[in-house]
Coordinates of C-alpha atoms and ligand atoms in Angstrom, one line a residue:
X118 CA 77.9 -15.6 3.2
X119 CA 76.4 -13.8 6.3
X120 CA 76.8 -10.3 4.8
X121 CA 75.8 -11.0 1.2
X122 CA 72.4 -10.3 -0.2
X123 CA 70.4 -13.5 0.0
X124 CA 67.9 -14.5 -2.7
X125 CA 64.6 -15.2 -0.8
X126 CA 63.7 -18.8 -1.0
X127 CA 60.5 -20.8 -0.6
X128 CA 61.0 -23.7 1.8
X129 CA 58.8 -26.6 3.0
X130 CA 59.8 -27.7 6.5
X131 CA 58.4 -31.1 7.4
X132 CA 58.6 -30.7 11.2
X133 CA 58.7 -27.7 13.5
X134 CA 62.2 -26.5 14.3
X135 CA 63.6 -25.0 17.5
X136 CA 63.8 -21.2 17.9
X137 CA 65.2 -19.1 16.4
X138 CA 65.1 -21.1 13.1
X139 CA 61.4 -20.5 12.2
X140 CA 61.9 -16.8 12.5
X141 CA 65.0 -16.9 10.4
X142 CA 63.3 -18.9 7.7
X143 CA 60.4 -16.5 7.6
X144 CA 62.8 -13.5 7.5
X145 CA 64.7 -15.0 4.6
X146 CA 61.8 -16.0 2.4
X147 CA 58.5 -18.0 2.4
X148 CA 58.4 -20.9 4.8
X149 CA 55.6 -23.6 5.0
X150 CA 56.2 -25.4 8.3
X151 CA 54.4 -28.5 9.4
X152 CA 53.4 -27.8 13.0
X153 CA 51.6 -31.1 13.6
X154 CA 53.6 -33.5 15.7
X155 CA 53.7 -36.2 13.1
X156 CA 55.6 -37.2 10.0
X157 CA 53.9 -36.1 6.7
X158 CA 53.0 -38.5 4.0
X159 CA 54.6 -38.2 0.6
X160 CA 51.4 -36.7 -0.8
X161 CA 51.3 -34.1 1.9
X162 CA 54.9 -33.1 1.2
X163 CA 54.1 -32.8 -2.6
X164 CA 50.9 -30.8 -2.0
X165 CA 52.7 -28.3 0.3
X166 CA 55.6 -28.1 -2.3
X167 CA 53.1 -27.4 -5.1
X168 CA 51.2 -24.9 -3.0
X169 CA 54.1 -22.5 -2.5
X170 CA 56.2 -23.5 -5.6
X171 CA 58.9 -24.6 -3.2
X172 CA 62.6 -24.3 -4.0
X173 CA 63.7 -26.3 -1.0
X174 CA 62.4 -29.2 0.9
X175 CA 63.9 -29.2 4.5
X176 CA 63.2 -32.7 5.7
X177 CA 63.9 -35.0 8.6
X178 CA 65.4 -38.5 8.9
X179 CA 61.9 -39.9 9.2
X180 CA 60.7 -38.6 5.9
X181 CA 60.9 -41.1 3.1
X182 CA 62.2 -39.2 0.1
X183 CA 62.3 -42.0 -2.4
X184 CA 62.6 -42.1 -6.1
X185 CA 58.8 -42.1 -6.7
X186 CA 58.4 -38.9 -4.6
X187 CA 61.4 -37.2 -6.1
X188 CA 60.0 -37.9 -9.6
X189 CA 56.7 -36.2 -8.7
X190 CA 58.3 -33.1 -7.1
X191 CA 57.4 -29.8 -8.8
X192 CA 60.1 -28.5 -11.1
X193 CA 60.7 -25.5 -8.7
X194 CA 62.4 -27.8 -6.2
X195 CA 66.2 -27.5 -6.5
X196 CA 67.4 -28.5 -3.1
X197 CA 66.5 -31.2 -0.5
X198 CA 68.1 -30.4 2.8
X199 CA 67.9 -33.0 5.6
X200 CA 68.3 -32.2 9.3
X201 CA 70.4 -35.3 9.9
X202 CA 73.8 -36.7 9.2
X203 CA 72.1 -40.0 8.0
X204 CA 70.8 -39.8 4.4
X205 CA 69.5 -43.4 4.0
X206 CA 66.0 -42.0 3.7
X207 CA 66.8 -40.1 0.5
X208 CA 67.3 -41.6 -3.0
X209 CA 70.5 -39.7 -3.9
X210 CA 70.5 -41.2 -7.4
X211 CA 67.0 -40.0 -8.1
X212 CA 67.9 -36.5 -6.9
X213 CA 71.0 -36.4 -9.0
X214 CA 69.1 -37.5 -12.0
X215 CA 66.7 -34.6 -11.6
X216 CA 69.5 -32.1 -10.9
X217 CA 68.4 -31.6 -7.3
X218 CA 71.1 -30.8 -4.7
X219 CA 71.0 -32.7 -1.4
X220 CA 72.4 -31.3 1.8
X221 CA 72.9 -32.9 5.2
X222 CA 74.4 -32.0 8.6
X223 CA 77.6 -33.9 9.2
X224 CA 80.2 -33.1 11.9
X225 CA 78.1 -30.6 13.8
X226 CA 76.2 -33.3 15.7
X227 CA 79.1 -35.7 16.4
X228 CA 79.7 -34.5 20.0
X229 CA 76.0 -34.7 21.0
X230 CA 75.6 -38.2 19.5
X231 CA 78.8 -39.4 21.1
X232 CA 77.5 -38.1 24.4
X233 CA 74.4 -40.2 23.8
X234 CA 76.6 -43.2 23.1
X235 CA 78.3 -42.9 26.5
X236 CA 74.9 -42.4 28.2
X237 CA 73.7 -45.6 26.5
X238 CA 76.8 -47.6 27.4
X239 CA 76.7 -46.4 31.0
X240 CA 72.9 -46.8 31.3
X241 CA 72.9 -50.3 30.0
X242 CA 76.0 -51.5 31.8
X243 CA 75.1 -50.0 35.1
X244 CA 71.4 -51.2 34.9
X245 CA 69.9 -47.7 35.0
X246 CA 66.5 -48.9 33.8
X247 CA 66.2 -51.4 36.7
X248 CA 67.5 -48.8 39.2
X249 CA 64.9 -46.3 38.0
X250 CA 62.2 -49.0 38.2
X251 CA 63.1 -49.7 41.9
X252 CA 62.6 -46.0 42.7
X253 CA 59.7 -45.1 40.5
X254 CA 57.9 -48.4 41.4
X255 CA 58.4 -47.6 45.1
X256 CA 60.0 -51.1 45.6
X257 CA 63.4 -50.1 46.8
X258 CA 64.1 -51.6 50.2
X259 CA 67.5 -49.9 50.8
X260 CA 71.2 -50.2 49.9
X261 CA 72.6 -53.7 49.7
X262 CA 76.1 -55.0 48.6
X263 CA 74.5 -57.1 45.9
X264 CA 72.0 -54.7 44.6
X265 CA 71.9 -54.4 40.8
X266 CA 75.5 -55.4 40.2
X267 CA 76.5 -54.1 36.8
X268 CA 79.4 -54.2 34.4
X269 CA 82.2 -51.7 34.8
X270 CA 82.7 -49.3 32.0
X271 CA 86.0 -47.8 33.0
X272 CA 89.0 -49.5 31.5
X273 CA 86.9 -52.1 29.6
X274 CA 87.4 -52.8 25.9
X275 CA 85.1 -50.9 23.4
X276 CA 84.7 -52.0 19.8
X277 CA 83.3 -49.4 17.5
X278 CA 81.8 -50.4 14.2
X279 CA 82.1 -47.3 12.0
X280 CA 84.9 -45.0 13.0
X281 CA 83.7 -41.9 11.2
X282 CA 83.3 -38.6 13.0
X283 CA 80.7 -39.9 15.5
X284 CA 82.7 -43.1 16.1
X285 CA 85.9 -41.0 16.7
X286 CA 84.1 -38.6 19.1
X287 CA 82.9 -41.5 21.1
X288 CA 86.3 -43.1 21.1
X289 CA 87.8 -39.9 22.5
X290 CA 85.3 -39.9 25.4
X291 CA 85.7 -43.6 26.1
X292 CA 89.5 -43.6 25.9
X293 CA 90.4 -40.3 27.5
X294 CA 87.5 -40.0 29.9
X295 CA 87.0 -43.7 30.9
X296 CA 90.4 -45.2 30.1
X297 CA 88.8 -47.7 27.7
X298 CA 90.8 -49.7 25.2
X299 CA 89.4 -48.8 21.7
X300 CA 89.1 -51.2 18.8
X301 CA 87.3 -50.4 15.5
X302 CA 86.3 -51.7 12.1
X303 CA 86.1 -49.6 9.0
X304 CA 86.5 -50.4 5.3
X305 CA 90.1 -49.2 5.7
X306 CA 92.3 -48.2 8.6
X307 CA 92.5 -44.5 9.7
X308 CA 95.7 -42.5 9.8
X309 CA 97.6 -42.9 13.0
X310 CA 96.5 -39.4 14.0
X311 CA 92.8 -40.1 13.6
X312 CA 93.3 -43.6 15.0
X313 CA 94.6 -42.1 18.3
X314 CA 95.9 -45.4 19.6
X315 CA 92.8 -47.5 18.6
X316 CA 93.3 -50.9 17.1
X317 CA 92.0 -51.6 13.6
X318 CA 90.3 -54.8 12.7
X319 CA 90.0 -55.6 9.0
X320 CA 86.8 -57.6 9.5
X321 CA 83.7 -57.0 11.5
X322 CA 84.0 -60.5 12.9
X323 CA 87.4 -59.7 14.2
X324 CA 86.0 -56.6 16.0
X325 CA 83.1 -58.6 17.4
X326 CA 85.4 -61.2 18.9
X327 CA 87.1 -58.6 21.2
X328 CA 84.2 -56.2 22.0
X329 CA 83.1 -56.2 25.6
X330 CA 81.2 -53.0 24.7
X331 CA 80.2 -53.1 21.0
X332 CA 79.0 -49.8 19.5
X333 CA 77.2 -49.5 16.2
X334 CA 78.1 -46.1 14.6
X335 CA 78.3 -47.2 10.9
X336 CA 75.8 -45.7 8.5
X337 CA 72.8 -47.6 7.2
X338 CA 73.5 -48.9 3.7
X339 CA 72.3 -52.0 1.8
X340 CA 75.6 -53.7 2.9
X341 CA 75.0 -52.9 6.6
X342 CA 71.3 -53.7 6.8
X343 CA 70.7 -56.4 9.4
X344 CA 74.5 -57.0 9.5
X345 CA 74.2 -57.5 13.3
X346 CA 72.5 -60.9 13.2
X347 CA 72.5 -64.0 15.4
X348 CA 75.9 -65.1 14.1
X349 CA 77.4 -61.7 14.8
X350 CA 76.0 -61.5 18.3
X351 CA 77.3 -65.0 19.0
X352 CA 80.8 -63.8 18.3
X353 CA 80.7 -61.2 21.1
X354 CA 82.3 -62.2 24.4
X355 CA 79.8 -63.5 26.9
X356 CA 78.3 -60.6 28.9
X357 CA 79.0 -58.0 26.2
X358 CA 77.0 -54.7 26.1
X359 CA 75.6 -53.6 22.7
X360 CA 75.0 -49.9 21.9
X361 CA 73.4 -48.4 18.8
X362 CA 73.5 -44.7 17.9
X363 CA 73.3 -45.2 14.1
X364 CA 70.2 -46.7 12.6
X365 CA 67.9 -49.5 13.8
X366 CA 68.1 -51.4 10.6
X367 CA 71.7 -52.5 11.1
X368 CA 70.4 -54.8 13.9
X369 CA 68.3 -57.9 13.5
X370 CA 65.9 -57.3 16.5
X371 CA 64.9 -60.9 17.0
X372 CA 68.6 -61.9 17.2
X373 CA 69.5 -59.2 19.7
X374 CA 66.4 -59.9 21.8
X375 CA 67.3 -63.6 21.9
X376 CA 70.9 -62.8 22.9
X377 CA 69.6 -60.5 25.6
X378 CA 67.2 -63.1 26.9
X379 CA 69.9 -65.8 27.0
X380 CA 72.3 -63.4 28.8
X381 CA 75.0 -63.9 26.2
X382 CA 74.5 -60.1 25.6
X383 CA 74.3 -58.7 29.1
X384 CA 72.6 -55.5 28.2
X385 CA 71.8 -53.1 25.3
X386 CA 71.6 -49.3 25.1
X387 CA 69.6 -48.3 22.0
X388 CA 68.6 -44.9 20.7
X389 CA 67.5 -46.0 17.2
X390 CA 65.2 -48.8 16.0
X391 CA 63.7 -50.6 13.1
X392 CA 60.2 -49.1 12.3
X393 CA 60.4 -46.1 14.5
X394 CA 58.3 -45.2 16.4
X395 CA 56.7 -48.7 16.4
X396 CA 59.6 -50.4 18.0
X397 CA 59.7 -54.1 18.7
X398 CA 57.6 -54.4 21.9
X399 CA 59.9 -57.0 23.4
X400 CA 62.5 -54.3 24.0
X401 CA 60.0 -52.7 26.4
X402 CA 59.7 -55.8 28.5
X403 CA 63.4 -56.7 28.8
X404 CA 64.9 -55.3 32.1
X405 CA 68.4 -55.3 30.6
X406 CA 67.7 -52.8 27.9
X407 CA 68.2 -49.0 28.3
X408 CA 66.3 -47.1 25.7
X409 CA 66.1 -43.6 24.3
X410 CA 63.7 -42.3 21.6
X411 CA 66.1 -41.3 18.9
X412 CA 67.6 -38.5 20.8
X413 CA 71.3 -38.5 19.8
X414 CA 71.5 -35.0 18.4
X415 CA 68.8 -33.6 20.6
X416 CA 70.4 -30.7 22.4
X417 CA 69.3 -27.1 21.8
X418 CA 72.8 -26.1 20.7
X419 CA 73.2 -28.9 18.3
X420 CA 69.8 -28.8 16.7
X421 CA 70.0 -25.0 16.2
X422 CA 73.4 -25.4 14.7
X423 CA 72.2 -28.2 12.4
X424 CA 69.4 -25.9 11.2
X425 CA 71.7 -22.9 10.7
X426 CA 74.2 -25.0 8.7
X427 CA 71.4 -26.1 6.4
X428 CA 70.0 -22.5 6.0
X429 CA 73.5 -21.2 5.3
X430 CA 74.3 -23.9 2.8
X431 CA 70.9 -23.6 1.0
X432 CA 71.8 -19.9 0.3
X433 CA 75.3 -20.9 -0.7
X434 CA 74.1 -23.6 -3.2
X435 CA 71.6 -21.1 -4.6
X436 CA 74.5 -18.7 -5.1
X437 CA 76.5 -21.5 -6.9
X438 CA 79.0 -21.8 -4.1
X439 CA 80.6 -25.0 -3.0
X440 CA 79.6 -26.4 0.4
X441 CA 81.2 -29.4 2.2
X442 CA 77.8 -30.8 3.4
X443 CA 76.5 -31.3 -0.1
X444 CA 75.9 -35.0 -0.9
X445 CA 74.7 -34.5 -4.5
Ligands
DGY680 C1 70.8 -38.1 12.2 O1 71.4 -37.0 12.2 O2 71.0 -38.9 11.2 C2 69.9 -38.5 13.3 O3 69.9 -39.8 13.5 C3 68.5 -38.0 13.1 O4 68.3 -36.8 12.9

Protein backbone atom coordinates (compact mmCIF):
# COMPACT_ATOMS: atom_id res chain seq x y z
CA UNK A 1 0.00 0.00 0.00
CA UNK A 2 2.85 2.38 0.90
CA UNK A 3 4.04 2.77 -2.69
CA UNK A 4 0.76 2.93 -4.49
CA UNK A 5 -0.92 6.12 -5.60
CA UNK A 6 -3.45 7.04 -2.91
CA UNK A 7 -6.76 8.65 -3.73
CA UNK A 8 -6.91 11.86 -1.63
CA UNK A 9 -9.63 11.66 0.97
CA UNK A 10 -11.58 14.15 3.03
CA UNK A 11 -11.42 13.29 6.70
CA UNK A 12 -13.11 14.66 9.81
CA UNK A 13 -11.00 14.01 12.92
CA UNK A 14 -12.87 14.55 16.18
CA UNK A 15 -9.83 15.13 18.44
CA UNK A 16 -6.29 16.29 17.75
CA UNK A 17 -3.84 13.48 17.05
CA UNK A 18 -0.15 13.18 17.97
CA UNK A 19 2.51 14.14 15.42
CA UNK A 20 3.21 13.16 12.71
CA UNK A 21 -0.40 12.10 12.04
CA UNK A 22 -1.91 15.57 11.34
CA UNK A 23 0.80 16.32 8.77
CA UNK A 24 0.22 12.95 7.09
CA UNK A 25 -3.54 13.54 7.00
CA UNK A 26 -3.07 16.93 5.37
CA UNK A 27 -0.52 15.57 2.89
CA UNK A 28 -2.92 12.83 1.82
CA UNK A 29 -6.08 14.87 1.38
CA UNK A 30 -8.31 17.33 3.19
CA UNK A 31 -8.46 17.08 6.96
CA UNK A 32 -10.81 18.93 9.30
CA UNK A 33 -9.37 18.38 12.78
CA UNK A 34 -11.12 19.43 16.00
CA UNK A 35 -8.40 21.20 17.97
CA UNK A 36 -10.60 21.99 20.97
CA UNK A 37 -9.93 19.81 24.03
CA UNK A 38 -13.45 18.44 24.18
CA UNK A 39 -15.71 15.84 22.64
CA UNK A 40 -17.85 17.19 19.79
CA UNK A 41 -21.63 16.92 19.80
CA UNK A 42 -23.33 14.86 17.09
CA UNK A 43 -24.51 18.07 15.43
CA UNK A 44 -20.96 19.42 15.33
CA UNK A 45 -19.68 16.20 13.73
CA UNK A 46 -22.47 16.35 11.14
CA UNK A 47 -21.89 19.98 10.34
CA UNK A 48 -18.12 19.43 9.88
CA UNK A 49 -18.82 16.38 7.69
CA UNK A 50 -21.20 18.41 5.53
CA UNK A 51 -18.80 21.35 5.35
CA UNK A 52 -16.03 19.33 3.65
CA UNK A 53 -18.20 16.57 2.10
CA UNK A 54 -16.24 14.10 4.20
CA UNK A 55 -15.49 10.58 3.00
CA UNK A 56 -14.21 9.48 6.38
CA UNK A 57 -15.05 10.15 10.03
CA UNK A 58 -12.03 9.44 12.22
CA UNK A 59 -13.57 9.25 15.69
CA UNK A 60 -12.66 8.42 19.28
CA UNK A 61 -14.12 6.06 21.85
CA UNK A 62 -15.86 9.02 23.51
CA UNK A 63 -17.84 9.97 20.38
CA UNK A 64 -21.34 8.49 20.33
CA UNK A 65 -21.84 7.34 16.75
CA UNK A 66 -25.34 5.97 17.17
CA UNK A 67 -27.98 5.01 14.63
CA UNK A 68 -29.58 8.48 14.65
CA UNK A 69 -26.27 10.17 13.82
CA UNK A 70 -25.37 7.59 11.17
CA UNK A 71 -28.77 8.10 9.52
CA UNK A 72 -28.05 11.84 9.20
CA UNK A 73 -24.49 11.54 7.81
CA UNK A 74 -23.96 13.05 4.37
CA UNK A 75 -23.96 10.49 1.56
CA UNK A 76 -20.27 11.19 0.95
CA UNK A 77 -19.26 9.35 4.17
CA UNK A 78 -18.15 5.82 3.35
CA UNK A 79 -15.85 4.99 6.29
CA UNK A 80 -16.01 5.44 10.07
CA UNK A 81 -12.60 4.77 11.59
CA UNK A 82 -12.25 4.68 15.37
CA UNK A 83 -8.98 5.27 17.21
CA UNK A 84 -9.79 2.49 19.65
CA UNK A 85 -10.11 -1.25 19.91
CA UNK A 86 -13.48 -0.81 21.64
CA UNK A 87 -16.39 -0.18 19.28
CA UNK A 88 -19.33 -0.09 21.70
CA UNK A 89 -19.80 3.62 20.82
CA UNK A 90 -20.64 2.83 17.18
CA UNK A 91 -23.89 1.32 15.93
CA UNK A 92 -22.41 -1.28 13.60
CA UNK A 93 -25.80 -2.41 12.30
CA UNK A 94 -26.71 1.14 11.31
CA UNK A 95 -23.35 1.55 9.54
CA UNK A 96 -23.82 -1.77 7.74
CA UNK A 97 -27.32 -0.75 6.66
CA UNK A 98 -25.92 2.40 5.06
CA UNK A 99 -22.98 0.58 3.46
CA UNK A 100 -20.44 2.43 5.61
CA UNK A 101 -17.25 0.53 6.48
CA UNK A 102 -16.12 0.62 10.12
CA UNK A 103 -12.44 0.29 11.09
CA UNK A 104 -10.84 -0.04 14.53
CA UNK A 105 -7.35 -0.54 16.01
CA UNK A 106 -7.07 -4.06 17.45
CA UNK A 107 -3.78 -5.72 18.44
CA UNK A 108 -1.53 -2.72 18.11
CA UNK A 109 -2.47 -1.40 21.57
CA UNK A 110 -2.53 -4.68 23.49
CA UNK A 111 0.93 -4.28 25.01
CA UNK A 112 0.35 -0.69 26.16
CA UNK A 113 -3.01 -1.58 27.72
CA UNK A 114 -1.55 -4.70 29.36
CA UNK A 115 1.22 -2.54 30.84
CA UNK A 116 -1.50 -0.32 32.27
CA UNK A 117 -3.20 -3.41 33.73
CA UNK A 118 -0.03 -4.29 35.63
CA UNK A 119 0.38 -0.67 36.77
CA UNK A 120 -3.17 -0.71 38.14
CA UNK A 121 -2.73 -4.09 39.84
CA UNK A 122 0.54 -2.97 41.43
CA UNK A 123 -0.68 0.52 42.29
CA UNK A 124 -3.83 -0.78 43.95
CA UNK A 125 -2.24 -3.74 45.74
CA UNK A 126 0.80 -1.77 46.98
CA UNK A 127 -1.29 1.22 48.10
CA UNK A 128 0.42 3.66 45.74
CA UNK A 129 -2.23 6.32 46.16
CA UNK A 130 -1.81 6.39 49.95
CA UNK A 131 1.98 6.40 49.61
CA UNK A 132 1.86 9.38 47.26
CA UNK A 133 -0.56 11.11 49.61
CA UNK A 134 1.92 10.74 52.51
CA UNK A 135 4.65 12.40 50.47
CA UNK A 136 2.67 15.05 48.61
CA UNK A 137 0.70 15.87 51.79
CA UNK A 138 4.01 16.30 53.67
CA UNK A 139 2.73 13.91 56.34
CA UNK A 140 5.35 11.15 56.10
CA UNK A 141 7.04 10.67 59.45
CA UNK A 142 9.59 8.11 58.21
CA UNK A 143 9.98 4.38 57.54
CA UNK A 144 8.14 1.94 59.76
CA UNK A 145 7.71 -1.85 59.62
CA UNK A 146 3.93 -1.46 59.55
CA UNK A 147 3.67 1.43 57.09
CA UNK A 148 1.07 0.90 54.35
CA UNK A 149 1.26 -2.88 54.30
CA UNK A 150 -0.11 -4.02 50.98
CA UNK A 151 -0.97 -7.20 49.14
CA UNK A 152 1.79 -9.07 47.34
CA UNK A 153 1.36 -9.30 43.59
CA UNK A 154 4.13 -11.80 42.87
CA UNK A 155 2.98 -15.44 42.83
CA UNK A 156 -0.65 -14.50 43.56
CA UNK A 157 -3.62 -15.83 41.56
CA UNK A 158 -4.94 -13.58 38.78
CA UNK A 159 -8.35 -14.11 37.17
CA UNK A 160 -8.84 -12.47 33.78
CA UNK A 161 -12.38 -11.88 32.50
CA UNK A 162 -11.90 -11.66 28.71
CA UNK A 163 -8.83 -13.48 27.44
CA UNK A 164 -8.62 -11.69 24.09
CA UNK A 165 -5.45 -10.07 22.86
CA UNK A 166 -5.25 -7.60 25.77
CA UNK A 167 -6.11 -10.27 28.34
CA UNK A 168 -3.41 -12.56 26.95
CA UNK A 169 -0.80 -9.77 26.88
CA UNK A 170 -1.58 -9.11 30.53
CA UNK A 171 -1.45 -12.84 31.36
CA UNK A 172 2.05 -13.06 29.80
CA UNK A 173 3.30 -10.21 31.98
CA UNK A 174 1.65 -11.52 35.12
CA UNK A 175 2.74 -15.12 34.59
CA UNK A 176 6.22 -14.77 33.18
CA UNK A 177 7.15 -11.49 34.92
CA UNK A 178 5.47 -11.91 38.31
CA UNK A 179 5.07 -15.68 38.61
CA UNK A 180 1.30 -15.33 38.94
CA UNK A 181 -1.11 -18.23 38.47
CA UNK A 182 -3.49 -17.30 35.63
CA UNK A 183 -7.19 -18.21 35.45
CA UNK A 184 -9.62 -16.88 32.85
CA UNK A 185 -13.19 -16.88 31.63
CA UNK A 186 -14.14 -16.56 27.97
CA UNK A 187 -17.14 -17.84 26.03
CA UNK A 188 -14.98 -20.82 25.03
CA UNK A 189 -11.54 -22.14 26.02
CA UNK A 190 -8.47 -21.02 24.11
CA UNK A 191 -6.13 -23.42 22.30
CA UNK A 192 -3.41 -24.80 24.61
CA UNK A 193 -0.90 -22.60 22.81
CA UNK A 194 -2.85 -19.38 23.45
CA UNK A 195 -3.81 -20.55 26.93
CA UNK A 196 -0.11 -20.84 27.87
CA UNK A 197 -0.82 -22.77 31.07
CA UNK A 198 -3.79 -20.66 32.21
CA UNK A 199 -6.85 -22.38 33.69
CA UNK A 200 -10.19 -21.95 31.89
CA UNK A 201 -13.41 -21.40 33.86
CA UNK A 202 -16.63 -22.09 31.99
CA UNK A 203 -18.51 -19.53 34.10
CA UNK A 204 -17.69 -16.05 35.32
CA UNK A 205 -18.78 -17.10 38.80
CA UNK A 206 -16.22 -19.91 38.76
CA UNK A 207 -13.51 -17.38 37.86
CA UNK A 208 -14.63 -14.88 40.52
CA UNK A 209 -14.41 -17.60 43.20
CA UNK A 210 -10.64 -18.01 42.69
CA UNK A 211 -9.51 -14.50 41.72
CA UNK A 212 -7.26 -12.82 44.30
CA UNK A 213 -6.61 -10.32 41.52
CA UNK A 214 -9.63 -9.94 39.24
CA UNK A 215 -9.03 -8.15 35.94
CA UNK A 216 -11.80 -6.91 33.63
CA UNK A 217 -10.59 -7.14 30.02
CA UNK A 218 -13.83 -8.25 28.30
CA UNK A 219 -15.50 -5.87 25.82
CA UNK A 220 -18.55 -3.80 26.66
CA UNK A 221 -21.62 -5.47 25.15
CA UNK A 222 -25.28 -5.60 26.20
CA UNK A 223 -24.46 -8.94 27.91
CA UNK A 224 -21.51 -7.61 29.93
CA UNK A 225 -23.10 -4.29 30.98
CA UNK A 226 -23.05 -4.04 34.82
CA UNK A 227 -22.16 -7.77 34.91
CA UNK A 228 -19.84 -7.03 37.85
CA UNK A 229 -22.52 -6.31 40.44
CA UNK A 230 -22.86 -6.86 44.19
CA UNK A 231 -23.39 -10.61 43.76
CA UNK A 232 -20.28 -10.88 41.59
CA UNK A 233 -18.06 -8.94 43.98
CA UNK A 234 -19.38 -11.03 46.90
CA UNK A 235 -17.97 -14.15 45.20
CA UNK A 236 -14.41 -12.81 45.17
CA UNK A 237 -12.10 -14.05 47.93
CA UNK A 238 -11.97 -11.57 50.81
CA UNK A 239 -9.22 -9.04 50.22
CA UNK A 240 -9.26 -9.35 46.42
CA UNK A 241 -8.01 -6.57 44.16
CA UNK A 242 -10.18 -5.50 41.19
CA UNK A 243 -8.65 -4.02 38.02
CA UNK A 244 -10.53 -2.61 35.00
CA UNK A 245 -8.83 -1.83 31.67
CA UNK A 246 -11.90 -2.40 29.47
CA UNK A 247 -14.94 -0.15 29.83
CA UNK A 248 -16.51 1.35 32.94
CA UNK A 249 -19.97 0.06 32.17
CA UNK A 250 -19.06 -3.55 32.96
CA UNK A 251 -18.94 -2.49 36.62
CA UNK A 252 -21.83 -1.46 38.87
CA UNK A 253 -20.05 1.42 40.63
CA UNK A 254 -22.28 1.42 43.74
CA UNK A 255 -21.57 -2.29 44.25
CA UNK A 256 -17.79 -1.91 43.85
CA UNK A 257 -17.72 1.13 46.12
CA UNK A 258 -19.68 -0.77 48.80
CA UNK A 259 -17.26 -3.73 48.52
CA UNK A 260 -14.27 -1.36 48.79
CA UNK A 261 -15.80 0.35 51.83
CA UNK A 262 -16.47 -2.93 53.60
CA UNK A 263 -12.95 -4.16 52.82
CA UNK A 264 -14.26 -7.29 51.10
CA UNK A 265 -12.49 -5.90 48.04
CA UNK A 266 -9.18 -4.63 49.42
CA UNK A 267 -8.40 -2.27 46.56
CA UNK A 268 -9.24 -1.38 42.98
CA UNK A 269 -7.15 -0.11 40.08
CA UNK A 270 -9.35 1.58 37.48
CA UNK A 271 -8.51 3.21 34.15
CA UNK A 272 -12.05 3.32 32.75
CA UNK A 273 -15.34 4.51 34.21
CA UNK A 274 -19.05 4.92 33.73
CA UNK A 275 -19.90 8.42 32.45
CA UNK A 276 -16.35 9.52 31.70
CA UNK A 277 -15.11 12.10 32.54
CA UNK A 278 -17.79 12.62 35.24
CA UNK A 279 -16.75 9.62 37.31
CA UNK A 280 -18.53 8.59 40.51
CA UNK A 281 -17.09 11.06 43.06
CA UNK A 282 -16.92 8.35 45.74
CA UNK A 283 -13.94 6.85 43.91
CA UNK A 284 -12.03 10.06 44.60
CA UNK A 285 -12.54 9.83 48.34
CA UNK A 286 -11.65 6.15 48.82
CA UNK A 287 -8.00 5.64 49.85
CA UNK A 288 -7.93 2.09 48.48
CA UNK A 289 -8.56 3.09 44.88
CA UNK A 290 -5.77 3.75 42.38
CA UNK A 291 -7.10 5.66 39.38
CA UNK A 292 -5.91 6.64 35.93
CA UNK A 293 -7.86 8.81 33.44
CA UNK A 294 -8.44 6.28 30.60
CA UNK A 295 -4.78 6.08 29.66
CA UNK A 296 -4.43 2.43 28.63
CA UNK A 297 -3.15 2.94 25.10
CA UNK A 298 -1.58 6.32 25.80
CA UNK A 299 2.03 5.95 24.77
CA UNK A 300 3.43 7.95 21.87
CA UNK A 301 4.45 4.80 20.00
CA UNK A 302 1.08 3.11 20.37
CA UNK A 303 -1.09 6.14 19.61
CA UNK A 304 0.93 6.95 16.48
CA UNK A 305 0.76 3.32 15.35
CA UNK A 306 -3.02 3.28 15.95
CA UNK A 307 -3.39 6.38 13.76
CA UNK A 308 -1.12 4.95 11.07
CA UNK A 309 -3.06 1.69 11.03
CA UNK A 310 -6.29 3.62 10.49
CA UNK A 311 -4.85 5.81 7.74
CA UNK A 312 -3.35 2.80 5.94
CA UNK A 313 -6.57 0.85 6.21
CA UNK A 314 -8.71 3.81 5.08
CA UNK A 315 -6.69 3.91 1.86
CA UNK A 316 -6.91 0.13 1.51
CA UNK A 317 -10.70 0.10 1.92
CA UNK A 318 -11.03 2.91 -0.60
CA UNK A 319 -8.96 0.78 -2.98
CA UNK A 320 -11.35 -2.15 -2.33
CA UNK A 321 -8.67 -4.17 -0.51
CA UNK A 322 -9.42 -6.43 2.45
CA UNK A 323 -8.11 -5.31 5.86
CA UNK A 324 -8.11 -7.31 9.10
CA UNK A 325 -9.23 -4.36 11.26
CA UNK A 326 -12.52 -3.88 9.39
CA UNK A 327 -15.56 -4.53 11.61
CA UNK A 328 -18.22 -3.89 8.96
C1 LIG B 1 -9.76 1.64 23.25
O1 LIG B 1 -8.88 1.46 22.41
O2 LIG B 1 -10.87 1.10 23.19
C2 LIG B 1 -9.45 2.59 24.38
O3 LIG B 1 -10.15 2.28 25.51
C3 LIG B 1 -9.83 4.01 24.02
O4 LIG B 1 -9.22 4.54 23.07
